Amino acid sequence: MASNTTIQWTEQTWNPTSGCDRISDGCTNCYALTMAKRLKGMGQAKYQNDGNPKTSGPGFGISVHPEAFLEPLRWKKPRRVFVNSMSDLFHSGIDTASLHLIFGVMAATPQHTYQILTKRHGRMRSLLNNPQFAHMVFHRAKMYGRPDTAARTWPLPNIHLGVSVENQKWANIRIKALAQTPAAVRFLSCEPLLGPVRLTRAHAHCPTHDFPGGFCSGPCPDLILPDWIIIGGESGPGARPFEPQWAADLIDDARLAGAAPFVKQLGSVWARANGASDSKGGKLEDWPAALRVREYPTTR
């Protein structure tokens, strides 16, 4: 079931699949895993499939929900939609045929903007660079009512693709994969941000220009930077520390790269240490003035 959300950078969540497995440091205190266990206890039908105890948990096994696929077709008002707040759309446990259908719904509803965030950068890159995948998406979109004469624009202009970046290690790996994936808008979710991340280190040396320590000022087709950077500390039990300087550095990098920075929250550890009025460190009035930044990308 789709729902309104308190996530500041979106308006609606849509979960055609649920469940996941931990694969990197950012997954340690996964809010969705904890929520799935609670929903299973409440008897929610979508959360009765248990995952691997080592990497997942109760109610958090990968599950595909065909009954939820059609929900966006019923939404008349355009909205920003976070796809799979309770899963990772590019998890290997989600079959490609289901992805054809899910992307087909997004292709058939161009009035909505879909935000897809993944840690499975490799599968994302492979699928979305595959002409056969795009062909099947438009075939499914026709099933959902998209006119066959409609322009077949790939990448789909209403889909924004993002990767999770919790530290420099994963910045170097996932941003490169994102840059190699066709997308109308690319974004980073640096939440929870667990250490300093600088964008200039996340890209290979420019083959055309020499720019040690900074951004290339010339036309560089091989250097693709993100359009949007979401920044946030960790919240909840077991939250790990967050340094405001990490956010300040990313804001500076975003400005240099022409990206829109969006600081979501400063996290529970920072909130406790600074007497913030919100336990997640999410109220802008509590923050240093330089971090009170919430911008959205310009749609191409």
PDB file of C-alpha atoms in Angstrom:
ATOM      1  CA  MET A   1       0.000   0.000   0.000  1.00  0.00           C
ATOM      2  CA  ALA A   2       1.275   3.455  -0.841  1.00  0.00           C
ATOM      3  CA  SER A   3       1.270   6.106   1.828  1.00  0.00           C
ATOM      4  CA  ASN A   4       2.081   9.684   2.575  1.00  0.00           C
ATOM      5  CA  THR A   5       5.413  10.017   4.310  1.00  0.00           C
ATOM      6  CA  THR A   6       7.420  12.136   6.720  1.00  0.00           C
ATOM      7  CA  ILE A   7      10.534  11.778   4.528  1.00  0.00           C
ATOM      8  CA  GLN A   8      11.302  15.427   3.807  1.00  0.00           C
ATOM      9  CA  TRP A   9      12.526  15.024   0.227  1.00  0.00           C
ATOM     10  CA  THR A  10       9.539  13.127  -1.177  1.00  0.00           C
ATOM     11  CA  GLU A  11       5.730  13.186  -1.030  1.00  0.00           C
ATOM     12  CA  GLN A  12       4.606   9.579  -1.375  1.00  0.00           C
ATOM     13  CA  THR A  13       6.041   6.107  -0.906  1.00  0.00           C
ATOM     14  CA  TRP A  14       5.214   3.166  -3.159  1.00  0.00           C
ATOM     15  CA  ASN A  15       6.322  -0.355  -2.275  1.00  0.00           C
ATOM     16  CA  PRO A  16       5.701  -2.823  -5.115  1.00  0.00           C
ATOM     17  CA  THR A  17       8.245  -5.043  -3.372  1.00  0.00           C
ATOM     18  CA  SER A  18       9.442  -5.369   0.207  1.00  0.00           C
ATOM     19  CA  GLY A  19      12.398  -6.870   2.028  1.00  0.00           C
ATOM     20  CA  CYS A  20      16.158  -6.603   1.655  1.00  0.00           C
ATOM     21  CA  ASP A  21      19.547  -7.792   2.927  1.00  0.00           C
ATOM     22  CA  ARG A  22      22.343  -5.832   4.569  1.00  0.00           C
ATOM     23  CA  ILE A  23      25.320  -5.384   2.249  1.00  0.00           C
ATOM     24  CA  SER A  24      27.353  -2.431   3.578  1.00  0.00           C
ATOM     25  CA  ASP A  25      27.993  -0.207   6.609  1.00  0.00           C
ATOM     26  CA  GLY A  26      24.999   2.012   5.925  1.00  0.00           C
ATOM     27  CA  CYS A  27      22.667  -0.963   6.431  1.00  0.00           C
ATOM     28  CA  THR A  28      23.661  -1.671  10.044  1.00  0.00           C
ATOM     29  CA  ASN A  29      20.752   0.167  11.685  1.00  0.00           C
ATOM     30  CA  CYS A  30      18.258  -0.208   8.834  1.00  0.00           C
ATOM     31  CA  TYR A  31      14.967   1.482   9.784  1.00  0.00           C
ATOM     32  CA  ALA A  32      13.023  -0.621   7.262  1.00  0.00           C
ATOM     33  CA  LEU A  33      14.224  -3.887   8.810  1.00  0.00           C
ATOM     34  CA  THR A  34      13.024  -2.769  12.234  1.00  0.00           C
ATOM     35  CA  MET A  35       9.720  -1.575  10.812  1.00  0.00           C
ATOM     36  CA  ALA A  36       9.176  -4.854   8.944  1.00  0.00           C
ATOM     37  CA  LYS A  37       9.502  -6.811  12.188  1.00  0.00           C
ATOM     38  CA  ARG A  38       6.895  -4.548  13.778  1.00  0.00           C
ATOM     39  CA  LEU A  39       4.549  -4.861  10.800  1.00  0.00           C
ATOM     40  CA  LYS A  40       4.864  -8.645  10.844  1.00  0.00           C
ATOM     41  CA  GLY A  41       3.832  -8.636  14.506  1.00  0.00           C
ATOM     42  CA  MET A  42       0.809  -6.520  13.584  1.00  0.00           C
ATOM     43  CA  GLY A  43      -0.239  -9.129  11.026  1.00  0.00           C
ATOM     44  CA  GLN A  44       0.451  -7.051   7.898  1.00  0.00           C
ATOM     45  CA  ALA A  45       0.173  -9.462   4.967  1.00  0.00           C
ATOM     46  CA  LYS A  46       3.090  -7.964   3.021  1.00  0.00           C
ATOM     47  CA  TYR A  47       5.504  -8.605   5.886  1.00  0.00           C
ATOM     48  CA  GLN A  48       5.060 -12.278   6.759  1.00  0.00           C
ATOM     49  CA  ASN A  49       8.046 -13.528   4.771  1.00  0.00           C
ATOM     50  CA  ASP A  50      11.193 -13.773   6.896  1.00  0.00           C
ATOM     51  CA  GLY A  51      14.656 -13.035   5.548  1.00  0.00           C
ATOM     52  CA  ASN A  52      18.038 -14.578   6.294  1.00  0.00           C
ATOM     53  CA  PRO A  53      18.711 -13.981  10.018  1.00  0.00           C
ATOM     54  CA  LYS A  54      22.307 -12.975   9.242  1.00  0.00           C
ATOM     55  CA  THR A  55      21.510 -10.293   6.691  1.00  0.00           C
ATOM     56  CA  SER A  56      17.789  -9.611   7.020  1.00  0.00           C
ATOM     57  CA  GLY A  57      15.149 -10.433   9.621  1.00  0.00           C
ATOM     58  CA  PRO A  58      11.522 -11.189  10.497  1.00  0.00           C
ATOM     59  CA  GLY A  59       9.107  -9.946   7.866  1.00  0.00           C
ATOM     60  CA  PHE A  60      11.956  -8.618   5.745  1.00  0.00           C
ATOM     61  CA  GLY A  61      12.416 -11.396   3.219  1.00  0.00           C
ATOM     62  CA  ILE A  62      12.284 -10.299  -0.418  1.00  0.00           C
ATOM     63  CA  SER A  63       8.653 -10.297  -1.549  1.00  0.00           C
ATOM     64  CA  VAL A  64       7.021  -9.050  -4.749  1.00  0.00           C
ATOM     65  CA  HIS A  65       3.527  -7.551  -4.456  1.00  0.00           C
ATOM     66  CA  PRO A  66       1.759  -7.538  -7.842  1.00  0.00           C
ATOM     67  CA  GLU A  67      -1.376  -6.160  -6.186  1.00  0.00           C
ATOM     68  CA  ALA A  68       0.557  -2.948  -5.481  1.00  0.00           C
ATOM     69  CA  PHE A  69       1.916  -2.488  -9.017  1.00  0.00           C
ATOM     70  CA  LEU A  70      -1.082  -0.520 -10.284  1.00  0.00           C
ATOM     71  CA  GLU A  71      -1.406   2.000  -7.443  1.00  0.00           C
ATOM     72  CA  PRO A  72       0.201   4.963  -9.280  1.00  0.00           C
ATOM     73  CA  LEU A  73      -2.253   4.542 -12.160  1.00  0.00           C
ATOM     74  CA  ARG A  74      -5.000   5.665  -9.765  1.00  0.00           C
ATOM     75  CA  TRP A  75      -3.236   8.835  -8.586  1.00  0.00           C
ATOM     76  CA  LYS A  76      -4.529  11.846 -10.490  1.00  0.00           C
ATOM     77  CA  LYS A  77      -2.502  14.555  -8.769  1.00  0.00           C
ATOM     78  CA  PRO A  78       1.176  14.641  -9.831  1.00  0.00           C
ATOM     79  CA  ARG A  79       3.553  13.834  -6.994  1.00  0.00           C
ATOM     80  CA  ARG A  80       7.115  12.869  -6.083  1.00  0.00           C
ATOM     81  CA  VAL A  81       7.160   9.150  -5.329  1.00  0.00           C
ATOM     82  CA  PHE A  82       9.902   7.321  -3.440  1.00  0.00           C
ATOM     83  CA  VAL A  83       9.911   3.813  -4.894  1.00  0.00           C
ATOM     84  CA  ASN A  84      10.540   1.042  -2.369  1.00  0.00           C
ATOM     85  CA  SER A  85      11.113   2.728   0.951  1.00  0.00           C
ATOM     86  CA  MET A  86      10.924  -0.831   2.341  1.00  0.00           C
ATOM     87  CA  SER A  87      13.158  -2.580  -0.176  1.00  0.00           C
ATOM     88  CA  ASP A  88      15.808  -2.168  -2.875  1.00  0.00           C
ATOM     89  CA  LEU A  89      14.319  -2.314  -6.364  1.00  0.00           C
ATOM     90  CA  PHE A  90      17.515  -3.750  -7.851  1.00  0.00           C
ATOM     91  CA  HIS A  91      17.940  -6.573  -5.319  1.00  0.00           C
ATOM     92  CA  SER A  92      18.811  -9.828  -7.101  1.00  0.00           C
ATOM     93  CA  GLY A  93      15.792 -11.484  -5.482  1.00  0.00           C
ATOM     94  CA  ILE A  94      13.389  -9.324  -7.526  1.00  0.00           C
ATOM     95  CA  ASP A  95      12.827 -10.990 -10.889  1.00  0.00           C
ATOM     96  CA  THR A  96      13.410  -9.025 -14.069  1.00  0.00           C
ATOM     97  CA  ALA A  97       9.876  -9.697 -15.338  1.00  0.00           C
ATOM     98  CA  SER A  98       8.481  -7.870 -12.296  1.00  0.00           C
ATOM     99  CA  LEU A  99      10.865  -4.983 -12.945  1.00  0.00           C
ATOM    100  CA  HIS A 100       9.508  -4.734 -16.508  1.00  0.00           C
ATOM    101  CA  LEU A 101       6.027  -4.312 -15.037  1.00  0.00           C
ATOM    102  CA  ILE A 102       7.065  -1.839 -12.334  1.00  0.00           C
ATOM    103  CA  PHE A 103       9.011   0.331 -14.779  1.00  0.00           C
ATOM    104  CA  GLY A 104       6.111  -0.001 -17.199  1.00  0.00           C
ATOM    105  CA  VAL A 105       3.804   1.626 -14.649  1.00  0.00           C
ATOM    106  CA  MET A 106       6.271   4.474 -14.242  1.00  0.00           C
ATOM    107  CA  ALA A 107       6.476   4.891 -18.024  1.00  0.00           C
ATOM    108  CA  ALA A 108       2.677   4.970 -18.210  1.00  0.00           C
ATOM    109  CA  THR A 109       2.386   7.706 -15.562  1.00  0.00           C
ATOM    110  CA  PRO A 110       4.650  10.548 -16.729  1.00  0.00           C
ATOM    111  CA  GLN A 111       2.810  13.023 -14.488  1.00  0.00           C
ATOM    112  CA  HIS A 112       4.600  11.566 -11.460  1.00  0.00           C
ATOM    113  CA  THR A 113       8.291  11.851 -10.602  1.00  0.00           C
ATOM    114  CA  TYR A 114       9.744   8.584  -9.316  1.00  0.00           C
ATOM    115  CA  GLN A 115      12.790   8.488  -7.031  1.00  0.00           C
ATOM    116  CA  ILE A 116      14.648   5.168  -6.969  1.00  0.00           C
ATOM    117  CA  LEU A 117      17.470   4.676  -4.478  1.00  0.00           C
ATOM    118  CA  THR A 118      19.721   1.625  -4.497  1.00  0.00           C
ATOM    119  CA  LYS A 119      22.837   0.053  -3.042  1.00  0.00           C
ATOM    120  CA  ARG A 120      22.782  -2.510  -5.876  1.00  0.00           C
ATOM    121  CA  HIS A 121      24.533  -0.230  -8.335  1.00  0.00           C
ATOM    122  CA  GLY A 122      25.801  -3.058 -10.532  1.00  0.00           C
ATOM    123  CA  ARG A 123      22.406  -4.490 -11.407  1.00  0.00           C
ATOM    124  CA  MET A 124      20.968  -1.010 -11.909  1.00  0.00           C
ATOM    125  CA  ARG A 125      23.712  -0.149 -14.388  1.00  0.00           C
ATOM    126  CA  SER A 126      23.418  -3.455 -16.238  1.00  0.00           C
ATOM    127  CA  LEU A 127      19.638  -3.434 -16.635  1.00  0.00           C
ATOM    128  CA  LEU A 128      19.181   0.194 -17.587  1.00  0.00           C
ATOM    129  CA  ASN A 129      21.902   0.031 -20.219  1.00  0.00           C
ATOM    130  CA  ASN A 130      20.213  -2.991 -21.821  1.00  0.00           C
ATOM    131  CA  PRO A 131      18.089  -2.054 -24.893  1.00  0.00           C
ATOM    132  CA  GLN A 132      16.003  -5.205 -24.386  1.00  0.00           C
ATOM    133  CA  PHE A 133      15.054  -4.050 -20.893  1.00  0.00           C
ATOM    134  CA  ALA A 134      13.906  -0.680 -22.256  1.00  0.00           C
ATOM    135  CA  HIS A 135      11.939  -2.437 -25.016  1.00  0.00           C
ATOM    136  CA  MET A 136      10.103  -4.589 -22.475  1.00  0.00           C
ATOM    137  CA  VAL A 137       9.357  -1.560 -20.272  1.00  0.00           C
ATOM    138  CA  PHE A 138       7.601   0.221 -23.133  1.00  0.00           C
ATOM    139  CA  HIS A 139       5.781  -2.997 -24.049  1.00  0.00           C
ATOM    140  CA  ARG A 140       4.422  -3.211 -20.506  1.00  0.00           C
ATOM    141  CA  ALA A 141       3.595   0.505 -20.485  1.00  0.00           C
ATOM    142  CA  LYS A 142       1.345  -0.083 -23.481  1.00  0.00           C
ATOM    143  CA  MET A 143      -0.520  -2.689 -21.416  1.00  0.00           C
ATOM    144  CA  TYR A 144      -1.138  -0.007 -18.782  1.00  0.00           C
ATOM    145  CA  GLY A 145      -2.642   2.428 -21.270  1.00  0.00           C
ATOM    146  CA  ARG A 146       0.333   4.403 -22.544  1.00  0.00           C
ATOM    147  CA  PRO A 147      -0.341   5.107 -26.255  1.00  0.00           C
ATOM    148  CA  ASP A 148       1.924   3.123 -28.512  1.00  0.00           C
ATOM    149  CA  THR A 149       2.482   6.337 -30.469  1.00  0.00           C
ATOM    150  CA  ALA A 150       3.862   8.143 -27.392  1.00  0.00           C
ATOM    151  CA  ALA A 151       7.503   9.118 -27.575  1.00  0.00           C
ATOM    152  CA  ARG A 152       9.756   6.328 -26.354  1.00  0.00           C
ATOM    153  CA  THR A 153      12.302   8.415 -24.512  1.00  0.00           C
ATOM    154  CA  TRP A 154      15.026   6.474 -22.696  1.00  0.00           C
ATOM    155  CA  PRO A 155      16.004   7.077 -19.997  1.00  0.00           C
ATOM    156  CA  LEU A 156      12.498   7.807 -18.777  1.00  0.00           C
ATOM    157  CA  PRO A 157      12.388  11.553 -18.013  1.00  0.00           C
ATOM    158  CA  ASN A 158      10.256  11.097 -14.871  1.00  0.00           C
ATOM    159  CA  ILE A 159      12.610   8.647 -13.150  1.00  0.00           C
ATOM    160  CA  HIS A 160      15.378   9.935 -10.884  1.00  0.00           C
ATOM    161  CA  LEU A 161      18.043   7.380  -9.979  1.00  0.00           C
ATOM    162  CA  GLY A 162      20.123   7.508  -6.817  1.00  0.00           C
ATOM    163  CA  VAL A 163      22.744   5.515  -4.951  1.00  0.00           C
ATOM    164  CA  SER A 164      23.435   5.347  -1.227  1.00  0.00           C
ATOM    165  CA  VAL A 165      26.790   6.779  -0.183  1.00  0.00           C
ATOM    166  CA  GLU A 166      27.715   6.368   3.475  1.00  0.00           C
ATOM    167  CA  ASN A 167      31.489   6.831   3.269  1.00  0.00           C
ATOM    168  CA  GLN A 168      34.273   7.514   0.781  1.00  0.00           C
ATOM    169  CA  LYS A 169      34.738   3.834  -0.067  1.00  0.00           C
ATOM    170  CA  TRP A 170      31.203   3.501  -1.379  1.00  0.00           C
ATOM    171  CA  ALA A 171      31.271   6.959  -2.939  1.00  0.00           C
ATOM    172  CA  ASN A 172      34.158   5.869  -5.134  1.00  0.00           C
ATOM    173  CA  ILE A 173      32.311   2.727  -6.227  1.00  0.00           C
ATOM    174  CA  ARG A 174      28.646   3.702  -6.434  1.00  0.00           C
ATOM    175  CA  ILE A 175      28.954   7.199  -7.911  1.00  0.00           C
ATOM    176  CA  LYS A 176      31.000   5.817 -10.798  1.00  0.00           C
ATOM    177  CA  ALA A 177      28.299   3.201 -11.477  1.00  0.00           C
ATOM    178  CA  LEU A 178      25.590   5.864 -11.269  1.00  0.00           C
ATOM    179  CA  ALA A 179      27.453   8.019 -13.792  1.00  0.00           C
ATOM    180  CA  GLN A 180      27.511   5.035 -16.149  1.00  0.00           C
ATOM    181  CA  THR A 181      23.740   4.528 -15.865  1.00  0.00           C
ATOM    182  CA  PRO A 182      21.319   6.409 -18.139  1.00  0.00           C
ATOM    183  CA  ALA A 183      19.127   8.684 -16.012  1.00  0.00           C
ATOM    184  CA  ALA A 184      17.202  11.930 -16.367  1.00  0.00           C
ATOM    185  CA  VAL A 185      18.362  13.013 -12.910  1.00  0.00           C
ATOM    186  CA  ARG A 186      21.017  11.371 -10.728  1.00  0.00           C
ATOM    187  CA  PHE A 187      21.192  11.772  -6.963  1.00  0.00           C
ATOM    188  CA  LEU A 188      23.139  10.642  -3.920  1.00  0.00           C
ATOM    189  CA  SER A 189      21.681   9.761  -0.548  1.00  0.00           C
ATOM    190  CA  CYS A 190      24.519  10.410   1.892  1.00  0.00           C
ATOM    191  CA  GLU A 191      22.445   9.140   4.790  1.00  0.00           C
ATOM    192  CA  PRO A 192      23.466   7.878   7.144  1.00  0.00           C
ATOM    193  CA  LEU A 193      26.708   9.712   6.456  1.00  0.00           C
ATOM    194  CA  LEU A 194      29.292   7.832   8.532  1.00  0.00           C
ATOM    195  CA  GLY A 195      32.430   9.723   7.566  1.00  0.00           C
ATOM    196  CA  PRO A 196      33.718  12.505   5.339  1.00  0.00           C
ATOM    197  CA  VAL A 197      32.933  12.210   1.623  1.00  0.00           C
ATOM    198  CA  ARG A 198      34.360  14.433  -1.102  1.00  0.00           C
ATOM    199  CA  LEU A 199      32.980  14.226  -4.614  1.00  0.00           C
ATOM    200  CA  THR A 200      36.274  14.976  -6.354  1.00  0.00           C
ATOM    201  CA  ARG A 201      37.696  11.680  -5.086  1.00  0.00           C
ATOM    202  CA  ALA A 202      34.742   9.693  -6.361  1.00  0.00           C
ATOM    203  CA  HIS A 203      35.594  10.037 -10.049  1.00  0.00           C
ATOM    204  CA  ALA A 204      38.428   8.859 -12.229  1.00  0.00           C
ATOM    205  CA  HIS A 205      40.970  11.412 -13.408  1.00  0.00           C
ATOM    206  CA  CYS A 206      39.611  13.547 -16.228  1.00  0.00           C
ATOM    207  CA  PRO A 207      41.096  12.228 -19.503  1.00  0.00           C
ATOM    208  CA  THR A 208      40.896  15.654 -21.140  1.00  0.00           C
ATOM    209  CA  HIS A 209      41.905  18.174 -18.492  1.00  0.00           C
ATOM    210  CA  ASP A 210      44.234  18.304 -15.535  1.00  0.00           C
ATOM    211  CA  PHE A 211      42.359  19.281 -12.393  1.00  0.00           C
ATOM    212  CA  PRO A 212      44.138  18.001  -9.291  1.00  0.00           C
ATOM    213  CA  GLY A 213      42.134  18.776  -6.182  1.00  0.00           C
ATOM    214  CA  GLY A 214      39.170  20.355  -7.967  1.00  0.00           C
ATOM    215  CA  PHE A 215      36.466  20.075 -10.596  1.00  0.00           C
ATOM    216  CA  CYS A 216      37.202  20.130 -14.284  1.00  0.00           C
ATOM    217  CA  SER A 217      36.230  23.398 -15.923  1.00  0.00           C
ATOM    218  CA  GLY A 218      36.129  22.044 -19.462  1.00  0.00           C
ATOM    219  CA  PRO A 219      33.656  19.809 -21.309  1.00  0.00           C
ATOM    220  CA  CYS A 220      34.297  16.293 -20.032  1.00  0.00           C
ATOM    221  CA  PRO A 221      31.863  13.674 -21.313  1.00  0.00           C
ATOM    222  CA  ASP A 222      33.414  10.998 -19.107  1.00  0.00           C
ATOM    223  CA  LEU A 223      32.929  13.016 -15.926  1.00  0.00           C
ATOM    224  CA  ILE A 224      29.267  12.941 -14.879  1.00  0.00           C
ATOM    225  CA  LEU A 225      28.420  14.420 -11.502  1.00  0.00           C
ATOM    226  CA  PRO A 226      25.149  13.968  -9.592  1.00  0.00           C
ATOM    227  CA  ASP A 227      22.334  16.510  -9.848  1.00  0.00           C
ATOM    228  CA  TRP A 228      21.188  16.234  -6.227  1.00  0.00           C
ATOM    229  CA  ILE A 229      22.867  15.362  -2.929  1.00  0.00           C
ATOM    230  CA  ILE A 230      20.825  14.402   0.138  1.00  0.00           C
ATOM    231  CA  ILE A 231      22.815  14.599   3.377  1.00  0.00           C
ATOM    232  CA  GLY A 232      21.884  13.252   6.786  1.00  0.00           C
ATOM    233  CA  GLY A 233      23.110  11.867  10.072  1.00  0.00           C
ATOM    234  CA  GLU A 234      21.883   8.608  11.568  1.00  0.00           C
ATOM    235  CA  SER A 235      18.952   8.494  13.962  1.00  0.00           C
ATOM    236  CA  GLY A 236      17.434   5.986  16.351  1.00  0.00           C
ATOM    237  CA  PRO A 237      18.925   3.429  18.778  1.00  0.00           C
ATOM    238  CA  GLY A 238      22.580   2.725  18.098  1.00  0.00           C
ATOM    239  CA  ALA A 239      22.985   5.822  15.929  1.00  0.00           C
ATOM    240  CA  ARG A 240      26.571   6.569  14.978  1.00  0.00           C
ATOM    241  CA  PRO A 241      28.173  10.041  15.221  1.00  0.00           C
ATOM    242  CA  PHE A 242      27.803  12.704  12.559  1.00  0.00           C
ATOM    243  CA  GLU A 243      30.043  15.737  12.111  1.00  0.00           C
ATOM    244  CA  PRO A 244      28.459  18.936  10.702  1.00  0.00           C
ATOM    245  CA  GLN A 245      31.722  19.598   8.831  1.00  0.00           C
ATOM    246  CA  TRP A 246      30.995  16.551   6.652  1.00  0.00           C
ATOM    247  CA  ALA A 247      27.751  18.209   5.566  1.00  0.00           C
ATOM    248  CA  ALA A 248      29.483  21.573   5.024  1.00  0.00           C
ATOM    249  CA  ASP A 249      32.100  19.953   2.773  1.00  0.00           C
ATOM    250  CA  LEU A 250      29.449  18.184   0.709  1.00  0.00           C
ATOM    251  CA  ILE A 251      27.483  21.401   0.330  1.00  0.00           C
ATOM    252  CA  ASP A 252      30.653  23.072  -0.988  1.00  0.00           C
ATOM    253  CA  ASP A 253      31.254  20.181  -3.401  1.00  0.00           C
ATOM    254  CA  ALA A 254      27.633  20.328  -4.560  1.00  0.00           C
ATOM    255  CA  ARG A 255      27.959  24.041  -5.340  1.00  0.00           C
ATOM    256  CA  LEU A 256      31.134  23.460  -7.341  1.00  0.00           C
ATOM    257  CA  ALA A 257      29.526  20.576  -9.236  1.00  0.00           C
ATOM    258  CA  GLY A 258      26.299  22.432  -9.990  1.00  0.00           C
ATOM    259  CA  ALA A 259      24.299  19.995  -7.847  1.00  0.00           C
ATOM    260  CA  ALA A 260      21.459  20.833  -5.445  1.00  0.00           C
ATOM    261  CA  PRO A 261      22.270  20.064  -1.772  1.00  0.00           C
ATOM    262  CA  PHE A 262      19.530  18.925   0.611  1.00  0.00           C
ATOM    263  CA  VAL A 263      20.432  18.520   4.295  1.00  0.00           C
ATOM    264  CA  LYS A 264      17.778  16.269   5.813  1.00  0.00           C
ATOM    265  CA  GLN A 265      18.898  15.908   9.433  1.00  0.00           C
ATOM    266  CA  LEU A 266      21.988  15.926  11.640  1.00  0.00           C
ATOM    267  CA  GLY A 267      21.214  12.722  13.505  1.00  0.00           C
ATOM    268  CA  SER A 268      20.481  11.590  17.038  1.00  0.00           C
ATOM    269  CA  VAL A 269      24.037  11.803  18.387  1.00  0.00           C
ATOM    270  CA  TRP A 270      24.381  15.425  17.277  1.00  0.00           C
ATOM    271  CA  ALA A 271      20.877  16.226  18.592  1.00  0.00           C
ATOM    272  CA  ARG A 272      21.659  14.893  22.075  1.00  0.00           C
ATOM    273  CA  ALA A 273      25.009  16.673  22.214  1.00  0.00           C
ATOM    274  CA  ASN A 274      23.516  20.010  21.159  1.00  0.00           C
ATOM    275  CA  GLY A 275      20.185  20.019  22.975  1.00  0.00           C
ATOM    276  CA  ALA A 276      18.226  19.989  19.728  1.00  0.00           C
ATOM    277  CA  SER A 277      14.441  20.076  19.928  1.00  0.00           C
ATOM    278  CA  ASP A 278      14.130  17.109  17.575  1.00  0.00           C
ATOM    279  CA  SER A 279      15.640  13.749  18.578  1.00  0.00           C
ATOM    280  CA  LYS A 280      16.730  13.104  14.993  1.00  0.00           C
ATOM    281  CA  GLY A 281      18.314  16.519  14.598  1.00  0.00           C
ATOM    282  CA  GLY A 282      15.835  17.364  11.881  1.00  0.00           C
ATOM    283  CA  LYS A 283      14.714  20.910  12.716  1.00  0.00           C
ATOM    284  CA  LEU A 284      16.521  23.537  10.706  1.00  0.00           C
ATOM    285  CA  GLU A 285      16.272  26.187  13.428  1.00  0.00           C
ATOM    286  CA  ASP A 286      18.584  24.082  15.628  1.00  0.00           C
ATOM    287  CA  TRP A 287      21.355  23.907  13.030  1.00  0.00           C
ATOM    288  CA  PRO A 288      24.309  26.109  12.151  1.00  0.00           C
ATOM    289  CA  ALA A 289      23.004  28.611   9.595  1.00  0.00           C
ATOM    290  CA  ALA A 290      25.314  27.356   6.818  1.00  0.00           C
ATOM    291  CA  LEU A 291      23.677  23.923   6.905  1.00  0.00           C
ATOM    292  CA  ARG A 292      20.089  25.110   6.538  1.00  0.00           C
ATOM    293  CA  VAL A 293      19.943  24.075   2.912  1.00  0.00           C
ATOM    294  CA  ARG A 294      17.141  22.143   1.230  1.00  0.00           C
ATOM    295  CA  GLU A 295      17.176  22.411  -2.534  1.00  0.00           C
ATOM    296  CA  TYR A 296      15.750  20.202  -5.279  1.00  0.00           C
ATOM    297  CA  PRO A 297      17.357  19.316  -8.617  1.00  0.00           C
ATOM    298  CA  THR A 298      16.318  21.018 -11.803  1.00  0.00           C
ATOM    299  CA  THR A 299      14.516  18.499 -13.989  1.00  0.00           C
ATOM    300  CA  ARG A 300      16.096  18.249 -17.404  1.00  0.00           C
TER     301      ARG A 300
END
